[in-house]
Coordinates of C-alpha atoms in Angstrom, one line a residue:
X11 CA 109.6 26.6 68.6
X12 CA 109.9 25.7 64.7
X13 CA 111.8 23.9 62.4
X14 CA 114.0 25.2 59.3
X15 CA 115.5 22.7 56.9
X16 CA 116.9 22.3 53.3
X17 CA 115.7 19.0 52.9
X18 CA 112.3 17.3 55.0
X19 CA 112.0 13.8 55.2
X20 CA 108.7 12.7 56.5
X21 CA 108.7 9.2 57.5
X22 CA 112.1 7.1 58.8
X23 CA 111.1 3.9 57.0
X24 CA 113.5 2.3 54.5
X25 CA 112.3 4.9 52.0
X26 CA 112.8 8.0 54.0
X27 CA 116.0 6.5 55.5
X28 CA 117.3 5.7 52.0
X29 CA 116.1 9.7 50.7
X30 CA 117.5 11.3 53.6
X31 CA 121.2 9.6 53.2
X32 CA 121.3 10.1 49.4
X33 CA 120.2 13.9 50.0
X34 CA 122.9 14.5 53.0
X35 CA 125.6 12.8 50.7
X36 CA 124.4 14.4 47.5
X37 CA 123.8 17.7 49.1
X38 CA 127.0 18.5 51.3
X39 CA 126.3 21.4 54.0
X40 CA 122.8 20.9 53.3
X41 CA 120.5 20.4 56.9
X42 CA 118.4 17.3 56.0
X43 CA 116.0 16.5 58.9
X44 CA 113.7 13.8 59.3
X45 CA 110.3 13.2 61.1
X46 CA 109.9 10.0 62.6
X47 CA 106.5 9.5 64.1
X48 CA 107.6 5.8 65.4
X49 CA 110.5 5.9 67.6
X50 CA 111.7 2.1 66.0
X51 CA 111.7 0.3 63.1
X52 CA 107.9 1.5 60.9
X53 CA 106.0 1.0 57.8
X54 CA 104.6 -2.0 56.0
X55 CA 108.2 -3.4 55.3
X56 CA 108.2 -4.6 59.2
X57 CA 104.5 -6.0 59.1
X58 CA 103.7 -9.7 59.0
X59 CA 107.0 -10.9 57.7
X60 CA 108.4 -12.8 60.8
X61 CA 110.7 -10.4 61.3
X62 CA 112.7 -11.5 57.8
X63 CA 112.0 -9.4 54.2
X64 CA 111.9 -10.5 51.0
X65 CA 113.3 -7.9 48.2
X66 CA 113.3 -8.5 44.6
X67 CA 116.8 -9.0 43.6
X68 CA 117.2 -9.8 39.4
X69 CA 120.5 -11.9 38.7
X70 CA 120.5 -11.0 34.7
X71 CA 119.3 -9.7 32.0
X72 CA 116.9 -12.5 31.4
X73 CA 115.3 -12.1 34.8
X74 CA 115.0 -8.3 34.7
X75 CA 112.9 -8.9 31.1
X76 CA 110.6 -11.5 32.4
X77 CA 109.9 -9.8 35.4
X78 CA 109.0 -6.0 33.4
X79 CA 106.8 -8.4 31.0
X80 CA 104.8 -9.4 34.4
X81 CA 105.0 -6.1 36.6
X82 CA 103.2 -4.7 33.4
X83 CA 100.7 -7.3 32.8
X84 CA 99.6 -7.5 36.3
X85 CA 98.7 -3.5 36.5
X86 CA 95.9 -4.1 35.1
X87 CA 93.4 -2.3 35.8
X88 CA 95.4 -0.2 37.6
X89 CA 98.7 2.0 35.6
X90 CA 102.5 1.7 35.7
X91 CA 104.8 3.2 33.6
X92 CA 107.3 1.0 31.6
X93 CA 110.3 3.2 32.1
X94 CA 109.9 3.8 35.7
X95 CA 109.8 -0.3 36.2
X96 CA 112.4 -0.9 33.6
X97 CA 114.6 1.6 35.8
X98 CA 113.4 -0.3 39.3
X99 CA 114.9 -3.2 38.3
X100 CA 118.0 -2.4 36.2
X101 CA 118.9 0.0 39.1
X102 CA 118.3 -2.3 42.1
X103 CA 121.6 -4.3 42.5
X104 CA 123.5 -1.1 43.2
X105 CA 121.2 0.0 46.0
X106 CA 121.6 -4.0 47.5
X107 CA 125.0 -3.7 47.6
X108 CA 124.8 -0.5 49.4
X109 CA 122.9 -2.3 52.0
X110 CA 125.6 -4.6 52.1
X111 CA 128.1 -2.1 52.8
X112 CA 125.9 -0.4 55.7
X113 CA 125.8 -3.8 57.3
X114 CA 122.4 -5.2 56.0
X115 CA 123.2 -8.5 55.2
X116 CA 121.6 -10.6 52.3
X117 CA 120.9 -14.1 53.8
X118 CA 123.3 -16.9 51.8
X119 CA 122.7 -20.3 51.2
X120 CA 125.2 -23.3 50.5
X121 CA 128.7 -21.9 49.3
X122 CA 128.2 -18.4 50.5
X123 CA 125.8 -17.6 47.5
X124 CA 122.9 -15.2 48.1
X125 CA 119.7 -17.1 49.1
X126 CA 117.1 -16.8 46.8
X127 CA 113.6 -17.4 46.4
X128 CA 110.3 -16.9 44.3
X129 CA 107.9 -14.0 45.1
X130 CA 104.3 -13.4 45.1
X131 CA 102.6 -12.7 41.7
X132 CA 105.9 -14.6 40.1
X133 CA 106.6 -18.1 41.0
X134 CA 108.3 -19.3 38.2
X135 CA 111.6 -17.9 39.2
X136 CA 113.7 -17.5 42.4
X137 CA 114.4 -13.8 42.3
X138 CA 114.0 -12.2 45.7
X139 CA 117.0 -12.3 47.9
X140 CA 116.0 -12.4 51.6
X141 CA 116.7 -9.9 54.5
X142 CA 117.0 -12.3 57.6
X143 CA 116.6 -9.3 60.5
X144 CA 114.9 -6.1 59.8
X145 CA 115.0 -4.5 63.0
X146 CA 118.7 -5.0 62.6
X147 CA 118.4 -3.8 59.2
X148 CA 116.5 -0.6 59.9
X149 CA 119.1 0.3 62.9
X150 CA 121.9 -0.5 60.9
X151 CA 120.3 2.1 58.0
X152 CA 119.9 4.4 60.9
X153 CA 123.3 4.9 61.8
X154 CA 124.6 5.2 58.4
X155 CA 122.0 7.8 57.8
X156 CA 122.9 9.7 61.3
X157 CA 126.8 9.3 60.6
X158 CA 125.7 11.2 57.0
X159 CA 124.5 14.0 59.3
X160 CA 121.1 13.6 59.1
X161 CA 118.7 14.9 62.0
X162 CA 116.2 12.5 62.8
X163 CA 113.3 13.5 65.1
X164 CA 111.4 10.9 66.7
X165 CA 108.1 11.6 67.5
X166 CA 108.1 14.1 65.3
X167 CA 104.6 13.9 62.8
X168 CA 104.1 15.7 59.9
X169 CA 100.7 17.2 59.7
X170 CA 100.4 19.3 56.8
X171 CA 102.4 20.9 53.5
X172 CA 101.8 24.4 51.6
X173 CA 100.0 26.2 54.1
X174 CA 98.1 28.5 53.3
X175 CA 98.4 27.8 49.8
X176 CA 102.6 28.2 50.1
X177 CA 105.2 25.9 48.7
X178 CA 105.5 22.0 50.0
X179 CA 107.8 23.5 52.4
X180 CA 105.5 25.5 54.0
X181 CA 104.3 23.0 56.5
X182 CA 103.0 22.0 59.9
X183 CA 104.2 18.9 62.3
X184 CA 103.6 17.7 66.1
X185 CA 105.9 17.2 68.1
X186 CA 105.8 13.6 70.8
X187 CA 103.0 15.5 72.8
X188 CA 100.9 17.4 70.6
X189 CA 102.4 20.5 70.3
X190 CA 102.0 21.8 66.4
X191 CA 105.0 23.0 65.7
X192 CA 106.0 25.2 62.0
X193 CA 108.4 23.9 59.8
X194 CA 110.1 25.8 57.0
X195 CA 112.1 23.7 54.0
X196 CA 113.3 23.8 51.3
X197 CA 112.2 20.8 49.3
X198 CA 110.3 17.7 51.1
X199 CA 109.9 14.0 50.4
X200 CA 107.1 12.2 51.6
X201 CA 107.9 8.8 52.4
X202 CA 104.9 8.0 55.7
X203 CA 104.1 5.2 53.8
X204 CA 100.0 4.1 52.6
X205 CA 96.7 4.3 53.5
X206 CA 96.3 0.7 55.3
X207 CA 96.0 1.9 58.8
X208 CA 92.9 4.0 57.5
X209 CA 91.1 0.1 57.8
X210 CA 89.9 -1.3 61.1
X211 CA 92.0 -4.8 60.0
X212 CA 94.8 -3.2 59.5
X213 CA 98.6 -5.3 59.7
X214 CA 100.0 -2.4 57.7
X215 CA 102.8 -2.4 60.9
X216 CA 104.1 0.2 63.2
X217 CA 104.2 3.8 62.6
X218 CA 101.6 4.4 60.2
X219 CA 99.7 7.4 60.2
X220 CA 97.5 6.7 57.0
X221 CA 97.8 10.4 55.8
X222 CA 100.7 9.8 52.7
X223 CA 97.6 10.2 50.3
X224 CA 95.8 13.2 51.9
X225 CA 99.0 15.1 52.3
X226 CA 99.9 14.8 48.6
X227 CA 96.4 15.4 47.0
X228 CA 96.2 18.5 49.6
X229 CA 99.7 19.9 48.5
X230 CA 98.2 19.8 45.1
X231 CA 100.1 16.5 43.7
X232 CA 98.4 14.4 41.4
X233 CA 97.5 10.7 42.9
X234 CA 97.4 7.7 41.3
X235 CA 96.1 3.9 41.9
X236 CA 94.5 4.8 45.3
X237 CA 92.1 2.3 45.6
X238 CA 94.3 -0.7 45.0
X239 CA 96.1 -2.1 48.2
X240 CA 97.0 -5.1 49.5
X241 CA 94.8 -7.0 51.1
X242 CA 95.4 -10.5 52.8
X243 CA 93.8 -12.8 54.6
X244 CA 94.8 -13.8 58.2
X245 CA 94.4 -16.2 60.7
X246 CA 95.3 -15.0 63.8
X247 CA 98.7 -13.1 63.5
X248 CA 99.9 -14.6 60.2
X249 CA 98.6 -15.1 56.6
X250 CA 96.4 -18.4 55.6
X251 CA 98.2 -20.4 53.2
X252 CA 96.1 -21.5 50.5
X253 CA 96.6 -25.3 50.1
X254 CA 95.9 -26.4 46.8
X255 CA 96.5 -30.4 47.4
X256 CA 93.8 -29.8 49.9
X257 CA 91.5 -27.5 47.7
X258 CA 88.6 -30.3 47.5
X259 CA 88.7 -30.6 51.4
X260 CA 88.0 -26.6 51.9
X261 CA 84.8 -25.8 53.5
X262 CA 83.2 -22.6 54.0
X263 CA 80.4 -21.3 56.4
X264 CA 77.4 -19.1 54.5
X265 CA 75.0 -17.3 56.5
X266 CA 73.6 -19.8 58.2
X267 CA 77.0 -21.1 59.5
X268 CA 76.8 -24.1 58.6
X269 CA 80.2 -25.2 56.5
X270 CA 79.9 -26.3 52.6
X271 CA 83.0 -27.4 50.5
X272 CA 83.9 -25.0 48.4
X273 CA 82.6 -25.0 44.9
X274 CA 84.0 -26.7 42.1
X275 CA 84.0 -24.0 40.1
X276 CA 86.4 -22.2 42.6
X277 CA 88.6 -25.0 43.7
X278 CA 91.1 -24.4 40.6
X279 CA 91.6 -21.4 41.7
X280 CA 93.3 -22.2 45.0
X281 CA 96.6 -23.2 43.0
X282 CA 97.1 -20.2 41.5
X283 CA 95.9 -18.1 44.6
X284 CA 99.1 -19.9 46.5
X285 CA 101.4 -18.1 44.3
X286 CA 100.5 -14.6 45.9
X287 CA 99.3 -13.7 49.4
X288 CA 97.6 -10.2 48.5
X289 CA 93.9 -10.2 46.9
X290 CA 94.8 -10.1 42.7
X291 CA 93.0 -7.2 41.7
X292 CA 91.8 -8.5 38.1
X293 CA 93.1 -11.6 38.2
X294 CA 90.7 -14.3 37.5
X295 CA 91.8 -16.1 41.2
X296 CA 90.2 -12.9 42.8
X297 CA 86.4 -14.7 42.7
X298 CA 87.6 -17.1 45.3
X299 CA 88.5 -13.9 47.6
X300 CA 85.1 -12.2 46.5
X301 CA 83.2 -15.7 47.6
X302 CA 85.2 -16.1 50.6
X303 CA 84.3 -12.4 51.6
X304 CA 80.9 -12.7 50.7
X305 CA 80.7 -15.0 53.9
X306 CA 82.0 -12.7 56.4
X307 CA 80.4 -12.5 59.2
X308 CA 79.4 -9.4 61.2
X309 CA 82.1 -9.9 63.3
X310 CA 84.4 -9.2 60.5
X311 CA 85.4 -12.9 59.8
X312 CA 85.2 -15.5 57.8
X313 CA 85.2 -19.0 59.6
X314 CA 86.8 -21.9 57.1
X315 CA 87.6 -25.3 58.1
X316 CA 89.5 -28.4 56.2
X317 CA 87.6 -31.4 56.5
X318 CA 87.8 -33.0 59.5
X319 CA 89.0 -30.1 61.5
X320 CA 86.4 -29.7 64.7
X321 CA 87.4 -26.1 65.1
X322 CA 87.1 -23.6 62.5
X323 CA 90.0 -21.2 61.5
X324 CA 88.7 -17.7 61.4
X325 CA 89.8 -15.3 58.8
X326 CA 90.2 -11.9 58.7
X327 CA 90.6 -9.6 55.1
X328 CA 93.5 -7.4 56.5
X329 CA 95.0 -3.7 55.1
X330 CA 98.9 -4.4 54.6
X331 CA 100.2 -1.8 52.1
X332 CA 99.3 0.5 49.3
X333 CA 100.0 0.5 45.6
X334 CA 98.7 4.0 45.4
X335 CA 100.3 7.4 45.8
X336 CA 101.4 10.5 44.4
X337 CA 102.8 9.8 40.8
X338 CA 106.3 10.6 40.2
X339 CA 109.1 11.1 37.2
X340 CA 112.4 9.2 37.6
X341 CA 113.7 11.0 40.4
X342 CA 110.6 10.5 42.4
X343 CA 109.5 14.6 41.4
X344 CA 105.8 14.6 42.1
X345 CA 103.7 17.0 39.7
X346 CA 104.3 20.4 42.6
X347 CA 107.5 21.5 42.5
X348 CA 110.0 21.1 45.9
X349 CA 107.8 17.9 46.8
X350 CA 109.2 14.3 46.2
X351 CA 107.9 11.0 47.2
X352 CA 109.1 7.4 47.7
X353 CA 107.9 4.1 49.1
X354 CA 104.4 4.0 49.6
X355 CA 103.7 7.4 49.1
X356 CA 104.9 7.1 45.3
X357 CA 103.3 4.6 42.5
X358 CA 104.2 4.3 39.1
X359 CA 106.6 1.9 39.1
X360 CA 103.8 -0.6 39.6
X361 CA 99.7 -0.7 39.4
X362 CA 97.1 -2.7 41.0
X363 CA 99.4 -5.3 41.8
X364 CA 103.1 -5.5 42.8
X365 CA 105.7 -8.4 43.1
X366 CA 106.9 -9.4 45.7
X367 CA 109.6 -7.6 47.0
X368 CA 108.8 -4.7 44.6
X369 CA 108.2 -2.0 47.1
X370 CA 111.3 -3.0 49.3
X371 CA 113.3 -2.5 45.9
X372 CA 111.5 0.6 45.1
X373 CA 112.0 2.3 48.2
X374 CA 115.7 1.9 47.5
X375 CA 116.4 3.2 44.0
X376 CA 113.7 5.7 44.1
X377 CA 114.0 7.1 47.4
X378 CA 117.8 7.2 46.4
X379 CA 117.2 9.3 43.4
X380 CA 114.5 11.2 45.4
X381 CA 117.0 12.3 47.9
X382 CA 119.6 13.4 45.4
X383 CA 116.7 15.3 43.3
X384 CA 115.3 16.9 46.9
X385 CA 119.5 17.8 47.9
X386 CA 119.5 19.4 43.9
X387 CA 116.2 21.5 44.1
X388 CA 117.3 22.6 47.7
X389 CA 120.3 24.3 46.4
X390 CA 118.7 27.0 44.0
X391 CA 115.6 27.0 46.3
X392 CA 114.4 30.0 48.9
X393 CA 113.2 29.0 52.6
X394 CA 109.3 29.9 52.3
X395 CA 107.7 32.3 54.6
X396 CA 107.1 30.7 58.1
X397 CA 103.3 29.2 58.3
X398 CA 100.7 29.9 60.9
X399 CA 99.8 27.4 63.2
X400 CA 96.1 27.1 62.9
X401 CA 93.8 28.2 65.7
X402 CA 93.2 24.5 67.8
X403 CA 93.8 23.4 71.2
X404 CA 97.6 23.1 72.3
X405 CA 98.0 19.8 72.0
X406 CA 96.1 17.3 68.8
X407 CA 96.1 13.7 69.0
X408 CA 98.1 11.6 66.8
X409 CA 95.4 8.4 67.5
X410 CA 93.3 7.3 64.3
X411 CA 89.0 8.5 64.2
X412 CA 88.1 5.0 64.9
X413 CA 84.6 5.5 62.7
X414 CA 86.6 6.7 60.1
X415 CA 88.0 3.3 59.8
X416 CA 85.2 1.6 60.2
X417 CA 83.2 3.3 57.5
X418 CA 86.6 2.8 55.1
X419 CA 86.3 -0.9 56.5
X420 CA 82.4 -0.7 55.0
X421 CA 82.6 1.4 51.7
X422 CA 86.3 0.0 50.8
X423 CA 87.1 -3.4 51.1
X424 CA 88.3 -5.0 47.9
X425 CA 85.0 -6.5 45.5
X426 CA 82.7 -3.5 47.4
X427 CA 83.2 -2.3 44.5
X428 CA 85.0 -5.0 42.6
X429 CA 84.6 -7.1 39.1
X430 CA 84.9 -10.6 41.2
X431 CA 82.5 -9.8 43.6
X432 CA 79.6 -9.4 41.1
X433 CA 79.9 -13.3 40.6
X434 CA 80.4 -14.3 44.5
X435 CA 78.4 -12.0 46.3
X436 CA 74.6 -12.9 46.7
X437 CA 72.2 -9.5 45.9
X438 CA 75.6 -7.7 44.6
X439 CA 75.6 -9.0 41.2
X440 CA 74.1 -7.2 38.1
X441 CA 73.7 -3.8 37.3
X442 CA 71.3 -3.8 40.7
X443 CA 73.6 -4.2 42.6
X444 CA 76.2 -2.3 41.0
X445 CA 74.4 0.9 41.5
X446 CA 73.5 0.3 45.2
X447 CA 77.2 -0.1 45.8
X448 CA 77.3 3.2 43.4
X449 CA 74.9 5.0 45.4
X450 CA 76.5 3.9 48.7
X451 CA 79.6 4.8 48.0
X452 CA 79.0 8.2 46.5
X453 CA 77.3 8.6 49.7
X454 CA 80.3 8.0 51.8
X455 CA 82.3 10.1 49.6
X456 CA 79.7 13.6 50.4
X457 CA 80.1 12.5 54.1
X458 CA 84.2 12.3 54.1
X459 CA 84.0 16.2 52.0
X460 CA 81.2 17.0 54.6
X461 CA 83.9 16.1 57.5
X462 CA 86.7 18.4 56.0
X463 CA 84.3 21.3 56.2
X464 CA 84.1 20.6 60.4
X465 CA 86.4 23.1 62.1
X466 CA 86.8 20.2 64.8
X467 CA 88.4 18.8 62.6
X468 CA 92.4 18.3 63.4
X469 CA 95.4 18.4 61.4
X470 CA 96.0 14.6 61.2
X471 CA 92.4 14.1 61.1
X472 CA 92.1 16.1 57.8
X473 CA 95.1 14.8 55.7
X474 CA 93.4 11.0 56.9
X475 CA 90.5 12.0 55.6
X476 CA 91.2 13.2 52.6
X477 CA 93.9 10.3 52.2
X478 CA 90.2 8.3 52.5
X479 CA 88.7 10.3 50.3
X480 CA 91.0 9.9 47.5
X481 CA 91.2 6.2 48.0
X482 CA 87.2 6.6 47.8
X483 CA 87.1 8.5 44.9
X484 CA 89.2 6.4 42.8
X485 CA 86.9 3.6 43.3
X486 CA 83.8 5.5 42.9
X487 CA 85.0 6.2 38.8
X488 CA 86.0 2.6 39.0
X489 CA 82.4 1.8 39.7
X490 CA 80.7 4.3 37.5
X491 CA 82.4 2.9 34.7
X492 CA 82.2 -0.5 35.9
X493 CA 78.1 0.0 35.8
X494 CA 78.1 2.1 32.4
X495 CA 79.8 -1.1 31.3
X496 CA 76.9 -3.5 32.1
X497 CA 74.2 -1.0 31.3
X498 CA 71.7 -2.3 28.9
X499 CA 72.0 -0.5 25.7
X500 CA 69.3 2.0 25.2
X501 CA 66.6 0.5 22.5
X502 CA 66.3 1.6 19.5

């Protein structure tokens, strides 16, 4: 058995959803088909949000500015690209009312008027509409997208693109049991969302097969902010809300597990880390996320307490979502011809840090204009030759290499290496302990290339591992420059 299509979706998340309706609308008489490896509603957009979503949802012009002036400054020290956020947010009304039309309800408030409300990274406005069910959100997005004609496949996983050095089309899924089936297309969008699930603490949601970034790099596509995702800190199922009227009554266990109020020194920062739930990558707030992960224990967590409390609450640094991904032009084109991306599998349009309610937005306009640009290149494109399944046993796992994660949940937690972490982290600090973190991690990164080179190795095994490799990578040149940096200057 095999697979032909004009136009691939990988991934049936809002972005692919979005990308394969714009292509079978765009694209009459075109075959669009999409893989879904989660049989319901998957990706980050259904993790740890109660089952409601926040999108960001500018009323004006005035809004749109202020909100490009901050996306901008908050990519630091990652890169976005002006015009691809200034085209996020002038183009995201249309794509809400769309929703609207497909039976994805904004909630309202008083009078019928959309219900709006601030968003991480930006409190100062309300400018994130709210969407109250997204399992009925995602099935309502579903049957529009099925109506459209689109094929979607549950089950189905992609594994790999351009075999054997062929076009993005050229590719290799599994089907629900294993079987490694070869699929021939015309152009493909990658839209299987980030690398979260690569961690061991991991909320990134259902569906997730952590291999967006490995299947990109391998195709040949240039990446972009790997190393920067979103990390939070739970307790138990949901996030911990920083409480900054009770900032003075934090306490914190160090080694010896007995609690200590939380410096002075740190206990501003507890305001402004209420504004956002991810870690702020270069924000100044992030030292009270390097201090509090200094103190994890090696059970992974991180016990806390108010004062008075007789319990502690015990926190855990979690993977959500990626920033990271293949970079793309306006119409989500990646830099190999035929392959698109969208979601978490695209960046660009943000850096290090996104607002709230950015990538829900994102995955509507640009897996929109994906879809069109995927329908447009499928109509002057051949079908490439049909791949060769590689030599392996008849059926490969779709489960995650559990060491994997825990090595990624080692070498690549935020602050290991990080700028906040120098000034939290007992025996990190300095240009010491920058270079044992260099040393460690350059390390795991000839392990990870040692591990491609195993013919044990599977197909979803590989594009995870060089999805961990890239994010890996990426922060190893942080580092490196992050130690050049501090290094004495030579004497004279």
């Amino acid at each position: 058995m095999s697979l032909e299509a004009d136009v691939l979706i990988a991934g049936a998340g809002f972005a692919g959803l979005r990308a394969a309706i714009a292509a079978a609308v765009s694209g009459r008489g075109l075959r669009v088909i999409v893989l879904a490896p989660h049989e319901g509603p998957g990706g980050s957009s259904f993790a740890g949000h109660a089952g409601s979503l926040g999108v960001l949802a500018p009323a004006d012009d005035e809004e749109r500015e202020a909100l490009l002036e901050r996306a901008l400054s908050i990519a630091q020290p990652g890169t976005a690209d002006p015009a691809l956020v200034r085209l996020l947010l002038e183009q995201g009304e249309p794509r809400l009312r769309e929703l609207e039309q497909w039976g994805v309800p904004l909630a309202t408030g008083p009078g019928g008027t959309r219900l709006r409300r601030s968003a991480c990274f930006f409190p100062e406005m309300a400018v994130a509409a709210v969407i109250p069910d997204c399992a009925a959100a995602h099935a309502a997005v579903l049957r529009v997208a099925v109506a459209a004609g689109v094929e979607v496949l549950p089950g189905f996983t992609l594994a790999a693109l351009g075999v054997e050095g062929g076009s993005p089309g050229s590719a290799l899924c599994l089907d629900p049991v294993g079987n490694v089936l070869p699929v021939r297309a015309r152009s493909v969008v990658l839209a299987v969302g980030g690398p979260a699930s690569l961690f061991t603490n991991d909320a990134s949601g259902p569906g997730q097969t952590g291999t967006g970034l490995g299947l990109a790099r391998d195709c040949g596509a240039r990446t972009g902010n790997a190393s920067f995702l979103q990390f939070l800190w739970y307790e138990g199922g949901q996030p911990f809300p920083f409480l900054p009227q009770r900032a003075h009554e934090l306490e914190v266990a160090g080694p010896d597990g007995v609690p200590a109020a939380l410096p002075r020194q740190l206990r501003h920062h507890v305001a402004s880390r209420a504004t956002h739930a991810p870690w702020g990558w270069g924000l100044p707030d992030a030292a009270l996320d390097a201090y509090l992960l200094a103190r994890m224990t090696p059970a992974g967590v991180v016990p806390v307490r108010y004062h008075g409390e007789r319990e502690p609450r015990l926190l855990s640094l979690m993977a959500q979502a990626g920033n990271g991904g293949a970079l793309i032009d306006a119409d989500g084109r990646t830099s190999v011809a035929g392959l698109f991306a969208c979601g978490e599998c695209a960046t660009g349009m943000h850096g290090a840090n996104r607002i709230g309610g950015a990538m829900v937005l994102a995955a509507q306009v640009f897996g929109h204009r994906a879809g069109i640009a995927a329908a447009l290149h499928a109509h002057s494109a051949l079908l490439p030759p049909p791949p060769t399944a590689p030599e392996a046993p008849e059926h490969q796992s779709a489960r995650h290499p559990l060491r994997l994660r825990e090595a990624m949940q080692r070498n690549c937690l935020p602050g290991i290496p990080g700028e906040a972490l120098h000034a939290a982290r007992p025996g990190f600090g300095g240009p010491a302990g920058s270079e044992r973190q260099r040393q460690e991690l350059e390390l795991f990164v000839e392990r990870l290339k040692a591990l491609l080179l195993l013919p044990a190795v599977d197909l979803l095994d590989r594009a995870r591992v060089i999805s961990c490799l890239t994010v890996a990578e990426h922060r190893l040149r942080r580092l490196r420059a992050e130690c050049e940096a501090v290094a004495p200057a030579p004497v004279a």
